[in-house]
């Protein structure tokens, strides 16, 4: 990005807002403030953050841009000047002839490192600003087939964005190398906090870790006796068991339950040969797990080596405690040995996280029970409405049948009257006896089929089936309020 490049629509709108004195420090203007960095790097604005308030002021270069429609440094308009050139007196030199009192258009004449550093910082800020704008727009930036230089460059750009607070609040940037043939680099903007971010949590009481396993919890004792679990050097395995024992002892002290976690069947070996199977464990796992039950909610805690295949002896000793990812974004679920802290130091935070998860799970359960009760009330209302409408449809069908038979009876009476008239006009010798018998049967048939021959009463209430109610229930099921909910929608 060059200083004299034309501003885009968002950047020009921002410059006009600042010129109008509009307050852009509110959270609703967060996206606009990201465009301000690019405008500032062109020397058109100055930005300050004092007392937590974001402020921007117009520079003389910015005023020139609004008045003339281009940057004063644009070489296409070299004849126009922002500052009048005043030659110094004869025999004198002005040490500041290339500097302006406006910080937005400051020039440096010193050769060497300081100028190069400023230019590099400005270029890096411009690249980071453009990257953030693209991530805000699409959420992902892809570098195709990156070289080592490209990887180093984008790592520096991302680091610059992090260090200078260019990343939107509540988000973080994640770099992912793809396993496609070109090993593309994906730079993504995520919500929440990264899993390895340093947390500042509440003051928690420490969890003591004993150096010996004299009377371990039964679950820890079973794990210690299982040769197929925690397959690692003896000292490291002993440390894992001590950590498990500390967790189990503290959990029992707080009134929680500790259970075994059996090895999943898919990790068992299959022996395709005749004769008895070999004795001992039929699996070999580098990890170990226990289950903590807090307020009827179960959570698994896994311990394993953080870098079992590393050639660095120090990294080989590091352990990792994994609680499994959680639906609350930005929450820590892994603890690893570091330079200053160990997984033992993280045990209070681990128990706090599990208790938080249990509290949230209980809240979700209560919410689901409330939602279930509400669904039942709405289902009962829908069933009552559907029953009424289905009964009305049944009565309407009976009524339509009666009207049809009544109209048919009127037609039959008209036909009978015409036939009787013809009978009266019969000549001597005509066969009239059969006609009289036919008229008598027609009279009986009309009496049987005409619903108005006798006063009709209110029909009996229909016995409705599920199929009768379905057309009037919409998305509800006639078989219950939960029958129309998919299994993935049920949390408990």
Short mmCIF file of C-alpha atoms in Angstrom, two decimals:
data_model
loop_
_atom_site.label_atom_id
_atom_site.label_comp_id
_atom_site.label_asym_id
_atom_site.label_seq_id
_atom_site.Cartn_x
_atom_site.Cartn_y
_atom_site.Cartn_z
CA UNK A 1 0.00 0.00 0.00
CA UNK A 2 1.41 3.40 -1.04
CA UNK A 3 0.69 6.57 0.87
CA UNK A 4 -0.95 8.18 -2.15
CA UNK A 5 -3.20 5.25 -3.08
CA UNK A 6 -6.84 6.23 -3.48
CA UNK A 7 -9.01 5.62 -0.42
CA UNK A 8 -11.81 3.12 -0.72
CA UNK A 9 -15.41 3.97 0.12
CA UNK A 10 -15.19 2.99 3.80
CA UNK A 11 -11.95 4.87 4.34
CA UNK A 12 -13.23 8.03 2.63
CA UNK A 13 -16.45 7.83 4.67
CA UNK A 14 -14.37 7.56 7.84
CA UNK A 15 -12.30 10.62 6.88
CA UNK A 16 -15.47 12.63 6.33
CA UNK A 17 -16.90 11.50 9.68
CA UNK A 18 -13.75 12.57 11.51
CA UNK A 19 -13.85 15.90 9.69
CA UNK A 20 -17.44 16.34 10.86
CA UNK A 21 -16.40 15.70 14.46
CA UNK A 22 -18.42 12.50 14.83
CA UNK A 23 -17.70 10.35 17.90
CA UNK A 24 -16.48 6.94 16.69
CA UNK A 25 -15.34 5.52 20.03
CA UNK A 26 -18.44 3.39 20.64
CA UNK A 27 -18.55 -0.38 20.10
CA UNK A 28 -20.92 0.04 17.14
CA UNK A 29 -18.09 1.71 15.22
CA UNK A 30 -15.52 -1.07 15.78
CA UNK A 31 -15.46 -2.04 12.10
CA UNK A 32 -15.00 1.59 11.04
CA UNK A 33 -12.08 2.02 13.44
CA UNK A 34 -10.20 -0.79 11.70
CA UNK A 35 -10.31 1.24 8.49
CA UNK A 36 -8.86 4.16 10.46
CA UNK A 37 -5.49 2.40 10.73
CA UNK A 38 -5.07 2.36 6.96
CA UNK A 39 -6.05 6.05 6.76
CA UNK A 40 -3.61 6.89 9.54
CA UNK A 41 -0.77 5.06 7.77
CA UNK A 42 -1.33 7.35 4.80
CA UNK A 43 -0.78 10.35 7.07
CA UNK A 44 -4.35 11.58 6.80
CA UNK A 45 -5.35 11.03 10.45
CA UNK A 46 -3.81 10.89 13.89
CA UNK A 47 -5.24 8.38 16.37
CA UNK A 48 -4.97 8.40 20.15
CA UNK A 49 -6.30 6.15 22.88
CA UNK A 50 -6.42 7.92 26.21
CA UNK A 51 -8.39 6.84 29.24
CA UNK A 52 -9.90 4.04 27.15
CA UNK A 53 -11.41 6.50 24.63
CA UNK A 54 -10.60 6.27 20.94
CA UNK A 55 -10.03 9.62 19.23
CA UNK A 56 -9.04 10.61 15.71
CA UNK A 57 -8.02 14.03 14.39
CA UNK A 58 -7.62 15.30 10.85
CA UNK A 59 -4.13 16.17 9.62
CA UNK A 60 -3.28 18.83 7.06
CA UNK A 61 -2.77 16.02 4.55
CA UNK A 62 -6.25 14.74 5.33
CA UNK A 63 -7.72 18.19 4.81
CA UNK A 64 -5.83 18.40 1.50
CA UNK A 65 -7.28 15.03 0.44
CA UNK A 66 -10.86 16.13 1.14
CA UNK A 67 -10.32 19.45 -0.66
CA UNK A 68 -8.52 18.08 -3.73
CA UNK A 69 -9.61 14.43 -3.93
CA UNK A 70 -6.07 12.97 -3.84
CA UNK A 71 -3.09 12.62 -1.54
CA UNK A 72 -0.55 15.47 -1.53
CA UNK A 73 2.24 12.95 -2.18
CA UNK A 74 0.58 11.57 -5.31
CA UNK A 75 3.24 11.87 -8.07
CA UNK A 76 0.52 12.38 -10.65
CA UNK A 77 -0.14 15.78 -9.12
CA UNK A 78 3.44 16.81 -8.49
CA UNK A 79 2.66 20.44 -9.29
CA UNK A 80 0.38 20.78 -6.26
CA UNK A 81 2.00 21.16 -2.86
CA UNK A 82 0.69 20.89 0.64
CA UNK A 83 3.42 23.09 2.14
CA UNK A 84 4.90 26.14 0.42
CA UNK A 85 8.58 25.75 -0.18
CA UNK A 86 10.55 28.54 1.53
CA UNK A 87 14.24 28.67 0.74
CA UNK A 88 16.53 29.35 3.71
CA UNK A 89 18.67 32.47 3.84
CA UNK A 90 22.00 32.45 2.05
CA UNK A 91 24.66 30.59 3.93
CA UNK A 92 22.17 28.95 6.28
CA UNK A 93 20.68 25.48 6.35
CA UNK A 94 17.46 24.45 7.97
CA UNK A 95 17.77 21.16 9.81
CA UNK A 96 13.99 20.74 9.67
CA UNK A 97 13.33 21.68 6.08
CA UNK A 98 11.98 18.19 5.35
CA UNK A 99 9.98 17.88 8.55
CA UNK A 100 6.51 19.19 9.26
CA UNK A 101 4.97 20.14 12.55
CA UNK A 102 2.11 17.89 11.53
CA UNK A 103 2.89 14.32 12.75
CA UNK A 104 0.73 12.96 9.99
CA UNK A 105 3.12 14.08 7.27
CA UNK A 106 6.45 13.97 9.09
CA UNK A 107 9.52 13.37 6.89
CA UNK A 108 12.83 11.96 7.98
CA UNK A 109 16.15 12.86 6.36
CA UNK A 110 18.40 10.71 8.49
CA UNK A 111 19.92 7.92 6.43
CA UNK A 112 20.18 4.44 7.76
CA UNK A 113 18.35 2.37 10.32
CA UNK A 114 15.75 4.74 11.81
CA UNK A 115 14.20 5.55 8.45
CA UNK A 116 14.21 1.89 7.41
CA UNK A 117 12.58 0.89 10.72
CA UNK A 118 9.83 3.46 10.26
CA UNK A 119 9.18 2.32 6.72
CA UNK A 120 9.10 -1.34 7.78
CA UNK A 121 6.70 -0.56 10.62
CA UNK A 122 4.45 1.42 8.32
CA UNK A 123 4.46 -1.36 5.73
CA UNK A 124 3.77 -3.99 8.36
CA UNK A 125 0.91 -1.97 9.80
CA UNK A 126 -0.59 -1.48 6.36
CA UNK A 127 -0.38 -5.22 5.62
CA UNK A 128 -1.85 -6.10 9.01
CA UNK A 129 -4.68 -3.61 8.55
CA UNK A 130 -5.55 -4.98 5.12
CA UNK A 131 -5.41 -8.53 6.51
CA UNK A 132 -7.82 -7.66 9.34
CA UNK A 133 -10.21 -5.97 6.92
CA UNK A 134 -10.26 -9.07 4.71
CA UNK A 135 -10.74 -11.35 7.71
CA UNK A 136 -13.64 -9.24 8.94
CA UNK A 137 -15.21 -9.50 5.51
CA UNK A 138 -14.76 -13.21 4.76
CA UNK A 139 -13.34 -14.75 7.95
CA UNK A 140 -10.47 -16.46 6.08
CA UNK A 141 -7.37 -15.43 4.13
CA UNK A 142 -5.60 -18.05 2.00
CA UNK A 143 -1.95 -17.98 0.92
CA UNK A 144 -1.51 -20.39 -1.96
CA UNK A 145 1.64 -22.58 -2.00
CA UNK A 146 3.58 -20.37 0.46
CA UNK A 147 7.35 -20.35 0.45
CA UNK A 148 9.44 -20.12 3.61
CA UNK A 149 9.73 -16.38 3.02
CA UNK A 150 5.95 -16.11 2.68
CA UNK A 151 5.43 -18.02 5.93
CA UNK A 152 7.88 -15.76 7.75
CA UNK A 153 6.26 -12.66 6.30
CA UNK A 154 2.71 -13.58 7.28
CA UNK A 155 3.84 -14.72 10.71
CA UNK A 156 5.28 -11.24 11.26
CA UNK A 157 2.11 -9.60 9.92
CA UNK A 158 -0.08 -11.62 12.28
CA UNK A 159 2.24 -10.93 15.22
CA UNK A 160 2.10 -7.20 14.41
CA UNK A 161 -1.69 -7.29 14.38
CA UNK A 162 -1.73 -9.04 17.76
CA UNK A 163 0.82 -6.75 19.41
CA UNK A 164 -0.81 -3.53 18.19
CA UNK A 165 -4.38 -4.49 19.14
CA UNK A 166 -5.63 -4.66 15.56
CA UNK A 167 -7.50 -7.92 16.19
CA UNK A 168 -11.17 -7.25 17.02
CA UNK A 169 -12.15 -7.67 20.63
CA UNK A 170 -13.42 -11.16 21.44
CA UNK A 171 -11.56 -12.72 18.47
CA UNK A 172 -8.18 -14.27 17.76
CA UNK A 173 -6.22 -15.17 14.63
CA UNK A 174 -5.33 -18.77 13.85
CA UNK A 175 -2.81 -19.93 11.22
CA UNK A 176 -3.38 -23.40 9.75
CA UNK A 177 -1.17 -25.22 7.23
CA UNK A 178 -3.23 -27.43 4.96
CA UNK A 179 -2.24 -30.96 3.97
CA UNK A 180 -3.00 -30.44 0.30
CA UNK A 181 -0.19 -30.77 -2.26
CA UNK A 182 0.66 -27.03 -2.08
CA UNK A 183 0.50 -26.91 1.74
CA UNK A 184 -1.59 -23.73 1.57
CA UNK A 185 -1.66 -21.41 4.57
CA UNK A 186 -5.10 -20.47 5.94
CA UNK A 187 -5.30 -17.45 8.23
CA UNK A 188 -8.66 -17.47 10.04
CA UNK A 189 -10.44 -15.10 12.41
CA UNK A 190 -12.07 -17.02 15.27
CA UNK A 191 -14.38 -15.98 18.05
CA UNK A 192 -13.34 -16.43 21.67
CA UNK A 193 -9.80 -16.94 22.93
CA UNK A 194 -7.14 -19.39 21.77
CA UNK A 195 -6.76 -22.55 23.81
CA UNK A 196 -3.14 -21.70 24.70
CA UNK A 197 -3.90 -18.13 25.80
CA UNK A 198 -2.77 -17.16 29.26
CA UNK A 199 -5.71 -16.97 31.63
CA UNK A 200 -6.11 -14.77 34.63
CA UNK A 201 -8.50 -16.74 36.76
CA UNK A 202 -9.79 -16.51 40.31
CA UNK A 203 -7.58 -17.26 43.28
CA UNK A 204 -7.99 -20.99 43.83
CA UNK A 205 -6.73 -23.09 46.71
CA UNK A 206 -3.86 -25.40 45.72
CA UNK A 207 -4.36 -29.13 45.26
CA UNK A 208 -1.66 -31.06 47.13
CA UNK A 209 0.21 -33.74 45.17
CA UNK A 210 1.85 -36.43 47.26
CA UNK A 211 5.27 -37.83 46.38
CA UNK A 212 4.19 -41.36 47.27
CA UNK A 213 1.24 -43.61 46.42
CA UNK A 214 0.72 -45.36 49.73
CA UNK A 215 -3.10 -45.64 49.78
CA UNK A 216 -4.30 -44.68 46.30
CA UNK A 217 -7.94 -44.35 45.38
CA UNK A 218 -9.34 -47.66 44.02
CA UNK A 219 -9.65 -46.17 40.54
CA UNK A 220 -6.02 -45.00 40.63
CA UNK A 221 -4.95 -48.38 42.01
CA UNK A 222 -6.67 -50.15 39.10
CA UNK A 223 -4.97 -47.81 36.67
CA UNK A 224 -1.61 -48.48 38.29
CA UNK A 225 -2.13 -52.21 37.94
CA UNK A 226 -3.13 -52.00 34.27
CA UNK A 227 0.05 -52.60 32.27
CA UNK A 228 -1.71 -51.56 29.05
CA UNK A 229 -2.34 -47.97 30.22
CA UNK A 230 0.17 -45.14 30.69
CA UNK A 231 2.80 -47.01 28.68
CA UNK A 232 5.78 -44.70 29.28
CA UNK A 233 8.97 -44.58 31.38
CA UNK A 234 8.51 -45.60 35.00
CA UNK A 235 9.21 -42.21 36.60
CA UNK A 236 6.86 -40.45 34.19
CA UNK A 237 4.14 -43.06 34.77
CA UNK A 238 4.51 -42.66 38.53
CA UNK A 239 4.07 -38.91 38.16
CA UNK A 240 0.86 -39.40 36.14
CA UNK A 241 -0.53 -41.66 38.84
CA UNK A 242 0.31 -39.13 41.54
CA UNK A 243 -1.52 -36.42 39.59
CA UNK A 244 -4.54 -38.71 39.21
CA UNK A 245 -4.43 -39.47 42.92
CA UNK A 246 -4.37 -35.75 43.77
CA UNK A 247 -7.39 -35.15 41.54
CA UNK A 248 -9.25 -38.15 42.95
CA UNK A 249 -8.53 -37.24 46.57
CA UNK A 250 -9.62 -33.63 46.09
CA UNK A 251 -12.73 -34.72 44.21
CA UNK A 252 -13.74 -37.09 47.00
CA UNK A 253 -13.09 -34.37 49.57
CA UNK A 254 -15.51 -32.10 47.67
CA UNK A 255 -18.16 -34.80 47.57
CA UNK A 256 -17.69 -35.95 43.99
CA UNK A 257 -17.45 -39.48 42.64
CA UNK A 258 -14.48 -41.02 40.82
CA UNK A 259 -14.95 -43.82 38.26
CA UNK A 260 -12.92 -45.90 35.85
CA UNK A 261 -12.83 -45.18 32.13
CA UNK A 262 -12.41 -48.48 30.24
CA UNK A 263 -10.37 -48.56 27.06
CA UNK A 264 -12.56 -48.25 24.00
CA UNK A 265 -13.03 -51.53 22.16
CA UNK A 266 -11.58 -50.08 18.96
CA UNK A 267 -8.16 -49.85 20.66
CA UNK A 268 -8.08 -53.55 21.50
CA UNK A 269 -5.78 -55.82 19.51
CA UNK A 270 -7.25 -58.59 17.36
CA UNK A 271 -5.42 -61.91 17.30
CA UNK A 272 -5.99 -63.93 14.16
CA UNK A 273 -4.49 -67.26 15.10
CA UNK A 274 -5.43 -70.59 16.59
CA UNK A 275 -4.97 -71.42 20.22
CA UNK A 276 -5.50 -69.37 23.35
CA UNK A 277 -5.02 -65.63 23.29
CA UNK A 278 -2.00 -64.22 25.13
CA UNK A 279 -2.60 -63.22 28.73
CA UNK A 280 -2.54 -59.64 29.93
CA UNK A 281 -3.89 -56.46 28.38
CA UNK A 282 -5.04 -56.55 24.79
CA UNK A 283 -4.23 -52.89 24.26
CA UNK A 284 -1.30 -50.53 24.68
CA UNK A 285 -2.14 -46.92 25.42
CA UNK A 286 0.19 -44.07 26.31
CA UNK A 287 -2.60 -42.23 28.06
CA UNK A 288 -4.68 -42.79 31.16
CA UNK A 289 -8.16 -41.57 32.06
CA UNK A 290 -10.41 -41.23 35.07
CA UNK A 291 -13.98 -39.99 35.28
CA UNK A 292 -15.19 -37.39 37.78
CA UNK A 293 -18.92 -37.27 38.48
CA UNK A 294 -19.98 -33.82 39.68
CA UNK A 295 -23.66 -33.35 40.50
CA UNK A 296 -24.63 -36.35 38.34
CA UNK A 297 -22.62 -35.04 35.36
CA UNK A 298 -19.61 -37.07 34.23
CA UNK A 299 -16.36 -35.61 32.90
CA UNK A 300 -13.30 -37.50 31.70
CA UNK A 301 -9.77 -36.35 32.55
CA UNK A 302 -6.95 -37.69 30.38
CA UNK A 303 -3.20 -37.52 31.04
CA UNK A 304 -0.64 -38.28 28.37
CA UNK A 305 2.81 -37.26 27.18
CA UNK A 306 2.77 -33.90 25.44
CA UNK A 307 5.59 -34.71 22.98
CA UNK A 308 6.30 -38.45 23.07
CA UNK A 309 8.12 -38.46 19.71
CA UNK A 310 10.29 -35.41 20.35
CA UNK A 311 14.06 -35.82 20.28
CA UNK A 312 14.44 -33.17 22.98
CA UNK A 313 14.75 -34.92 26.38
CA UNK A 314 13.14 -32.00 28.16
CA UNK A 315 10.10 -32.05 25.86
CA UNK A 316 9.79 -35.80 26.32
CA UNK A 317 9.22 -35.28 30.04
CA UNK A 318 6.32 -32.90 29.59
CA UNK A 319 2.83 -34.09 30.44
CA UNK A 320 -0.52 -32.91 29.13
CA UNK A 321 -3.93 -32.97 30.83
CA UNK A 322 -6.86 -32.91 28.44
CA UNK A 323 -10.51 -32.39 29.42
CA UNK A 324 -11.80 -32.49 25.86
CA UNK A 325 -13.11 -29.47 23.92
CA UNK A 326 -16.14 -27.69 25.29
CA UNK A 327 -18.97 -25.76 23.67
CA UNK A 328 -18.03 -22.49 25.39
CA UNK A 329 -15.53 -20.89 23.04
CA UNK A 330 -12.26 -19.59 24.38
CA UNK A 331 -12.23 -21.80 27.48
CA UNK A 332 -9.06 -23.66 28.32
CA UNK A 333 -9.32 -27.43 28.19
CA UNK A 334 -5.64 -28.43 27.99
CA UNK A 335 -2.86 -27.94 30.49
CA UNK A 336 0.77 -28.68 29.58
CA UNK A 337 4.06 -28.49 31.42
CA UNK A 338 5.79 -25.22 30.64
CA UNK A 339 8.98 -23.45 31.60
CA UNK A 340 7.57 -21.98 34.80
CA UNK A 341 4.39 -23.97 35.49
CA UNK A 342 3.57 -27.68 35.55
CA UNK A 343 0.35 -29.60 35.18
CA UNK A 344 0.34 -29.99 38.96
CA UNK A 345 0.03 -26.21 39.22
CA UNK A 346 -3.02 -26.38 36.94
CA UNK A 347 -5.00 -28.86 39.05
CA UNK A 348 -6.99 -26.14 40.87
CA UNK A 349 -7.94 -24.58 37.53
CA UNK A 350 -8.86 -28.02 36.15
CA UNK A 351 -11.24 -28.74 39.01
CA UNK A 352 -12.66 -25.22 38.72
CA UNK A 353 -13.28 -25.76 35.01
CA UNK A 354 -15.03 -29.08 35.67
CA UNK A 355 -17.21 -27.51 38.35
CA UNK A 356 -18.05 -24.68 35.94
CA UNK A 357 -18.99 -27.22 33.29
CA UNK A 358 -21.17 -29.08 35.77
CA UNK A 359 -22.93 -25.85 36.79
CA UNK A 360 -23.51 -24.96 33.14
CA UNK A 361 -24.71 -28.48 32.37
CA UNK A 362 -27.16 -28.29 35.26
CA UNK A 363 -28.39 -24.91 33.99
CA UNK A 364 -28.86 -26.36 30.52
CA UNK A 365 -30.73 -29.30 32.03
CA UNK A 366 -33.05 -26.97 33.94
CA UNK A 367 -33.53 -24.89 30.82
CA UNK A 368 -34.34 -28.01 28.83
CA UNK A 369 -36.85 -29.10 31.47
CA UNK A 370 -38.48 -25.67 31.31
CA UNK A 371 -38.50 -25.85 27.52
CA UNK A 372 -39.95 -29.37 27.71
CA UNK A 373 -42.74 -28.18 30.00
CA UNK A 374 -43.45 -25.27 27.64
CA UNK A 375 -43.53 -27.66 24.67
CA UNK A 376 -46.01 -29.86 26.51
CA UNK A 377 -48.32 -26.90 27.19
CA UNK A 378 -48.12 -25.76 23.55
CA UNK A 379 -48.65 -29.34 22.34
CA UNK A 380 -51.74 -29.74 24.50
CA UNK A 381 -53.10 -26.47 23.13
CA UNK A 382 -52.35 -27.61 19.59
CA UNK A 383 -54.02 -30.97 20.26
CA UNK A 384 -57.15 -29.28 21.63
CA UNK A 385 -57.34 -27.02 18.59
CA UNK A 386 -56.72 -29.94 16.23
CA UNK A 387 -59.38 -32.05 17.96
CA UNK A 388 -61.93 -29.26 17.63
CA UNK A 389 -61.09 -28.64 13.98
CA UNK A 390 -61.12 -32.36 13.15
CA UNK A 391 -64.54 -32.74 14.83
CA UNK A 392 -65.87 -29.75 12.90
CA UNK A 393 -64.56 -31.27 9.70
CA UNK A 394 -66.34 -34.52 10.58
CA UNK A 395 -69.64 -32.71 11.22
CA UNK A 396 -69.23 -30.68 8.03
CA UNK A 397 -68.75 -33.90 6.08
CA UNK A 398 -71.95 -35.34 7.56
CA UNK A 399 -73.79 -32.12 6.74
CA UNK A 400 -72.58 -32.20 3.14
CA UNK A 401 -73.93 -35.73 2.88
CA UNK A 402 -77.33 -34.69 4.22
CA UNK A 403 -77.54 -31.76 1.79
CA UNK A 404 -76.63 -34.06 -1.08
CA UNK A 405 -79.36 -36.55 -0.09
CA UNK A 406 -81.89 -33.72 0.39
CA UNK A 407 -81.21 -32.36 -3.09
CA UNK A 408 -81.50 -35.86 -4.49
CA UNK A 409 -84.84 -36.32 -2.69
CA UNK A 410 -86.16 -33.09 -4.27
CA UNK A 411 -85.22 -34.38 -7.71
CA UNK A 412 -86.88 -37.72 -6.95
CA UNK A 413 -90.10 -35.98 -5.83
CA UNK A 414 -90.16 -33.95 -9.04
CA UNK A 415 -89.73 -37.13 -11.04
CA UNK A 416 -92.45 -38.88 -9.00
CA UNK A 417 -94.88 -35.97 -9.60
CA UNK A 418 -94.25 -36.08 -13.33
CA UNK A 419 -94.74 -39.84 -13.37
CA UNK A 420 -98.05 -39.53 -11.44
CA UNK A 421 -99.27 -36.91 -13.91
CA UNK A 422 -98.56 -39.21 -16.81
CA UNK A 423 -100.39 -41.99 -14.97
CA UNK A 424 -103.54 -39.84 -14.77
CA UNK A 425 -103.34 -39.24 -18.51
CA UNK A 426 -103.08 -42.94 -19.28
CA UNK A 427 -105.44 -44.29 -21.94
CA UNK A 428 -107.67 -47.34 -21.52
CA UNK A 429 -105.70 -50.44 -22.21
CA UNK A 430 -102.33 -49.00 -20.90
CA UNK A 431 -100.45 -51.06 -18.31
CA UNK A 432 -100.79 -48.89 -15.20
CA UNK A 433 -100.57 -51.44 -12.40
CA UNK A 434 -96.78 -51.69 -12.66
CA UNK A 435 -96.49 -47.92 -12.68
CA UNK A 436 -98.51 -47.66 -9.46
CA UNK A 437 -96.24 -50.22 -7.78
CA UNK A 438 -93.16 -48.25 -8.94
CA UNK A 439 -94.61 -45.01 -7.55
CA UNK A 440 -95.20 -46.72 -4.22
CA UNK A 441 -91.57 -47.88 -4.04
CA UNK A 442 -90.33 -44.38 -4.96
CA UNK A 443 -92.34 -42.93 -2.08
CA UNK A 444 -90.74 -45.42 0.31
CA UNK A 445 -87.25 -44.71 -1.04
CA UNK A 446 -87.70 -40.94 -0.65
CA UNK A 447 -88.87 -41.44 2.91
CA UNK A 448 -85.80 -43.53 3.67
CA UNK A 449 -83.20 -41.21 2.07
CA UNK A 450 -84.54 -37.70 2.65
CA UNK A 451 -82.90 -36.39 5.87
CA UNK A 452 -85.73 -33.89 6.36
CA UNK A 453 -88.43 -36.57 6.67
CA UNK A 454 -87.60 -36.62 10.40
CA UNK A 455 -85.88 -33.88 12.43
CA UNK A 456 -82.13 -34.71 12.39
CA UNK A 457 -80.32 -34.51 15.73
CA UNK A 458 -76.72 -33.54 16.64
CA UNK A 459 -74.38 -36.33 15.48
CA UNK A 460 -72.38 -38.20 18.09
CA UNK A 461 -68.85 -37.00 18.79
CA UNK A 462 -66.41 -38.72 16.43
CA UNK A 463 -63.69 -41.10 17.61
CA UNK A 464 -60.66 -39.36 16.11
CA UNK A 465 -57.41 -41.16 15.28
CA UNK A 466 -53.86 -39.81 14.94
CA UNK A 467 -54.28 -39.67 11.18
CA UNK A 468 -57.41 -37.54 11.62
CA UNK A 469 -55.47 -35.00 13.74
CA UNK A 470 -52.27 -34.76 11.67
CA UNK A 471 -53.62 -32.30 9.07
CA UNK A 472 -54.42 -29.80 11.82
CA UNK A 473 -51.25 -30.07 13.97
CA UNK A 474 -48.73 -28.35 11.73
CA UNK A 475 -45.23 -29.36 12.88
CA UNK A 476 -46.50 -31.11 16.01
CA UNK A 477 -46.89 -34.87 16.24
CA UNK A 478 -50.10 -36.45 17.53
CA UNK A 479 -47.98 -38.93 19.51
CA UNK A 480 -46.56 -36.45 22.02
CA UNK A 481 -44.71 -33.12 22.43
CA UNK A 482 -41.27 -34.73 22.04
CA UNK A 483 -42.03 -36.97 19.07
CA UNK A 484 -41.25 -34.24 16.55
CA UNK A 485 -37.81 -33.42 18.04
CA UNK A 486 -34.78 -35.05 16.48
CA UNK A 487 -32.39 -36.97 18.70
CA UNK A 488 -29.58 -34.43 18.07
CA UNK A 489 -31.84 -31.71 19.49
CA UNK A 490 -32.16 -33.50 22.82
CA UNK A 491 -29.33 -32.58 25.18
CA UNK A 492 -30.36 -34.79 28.04
#
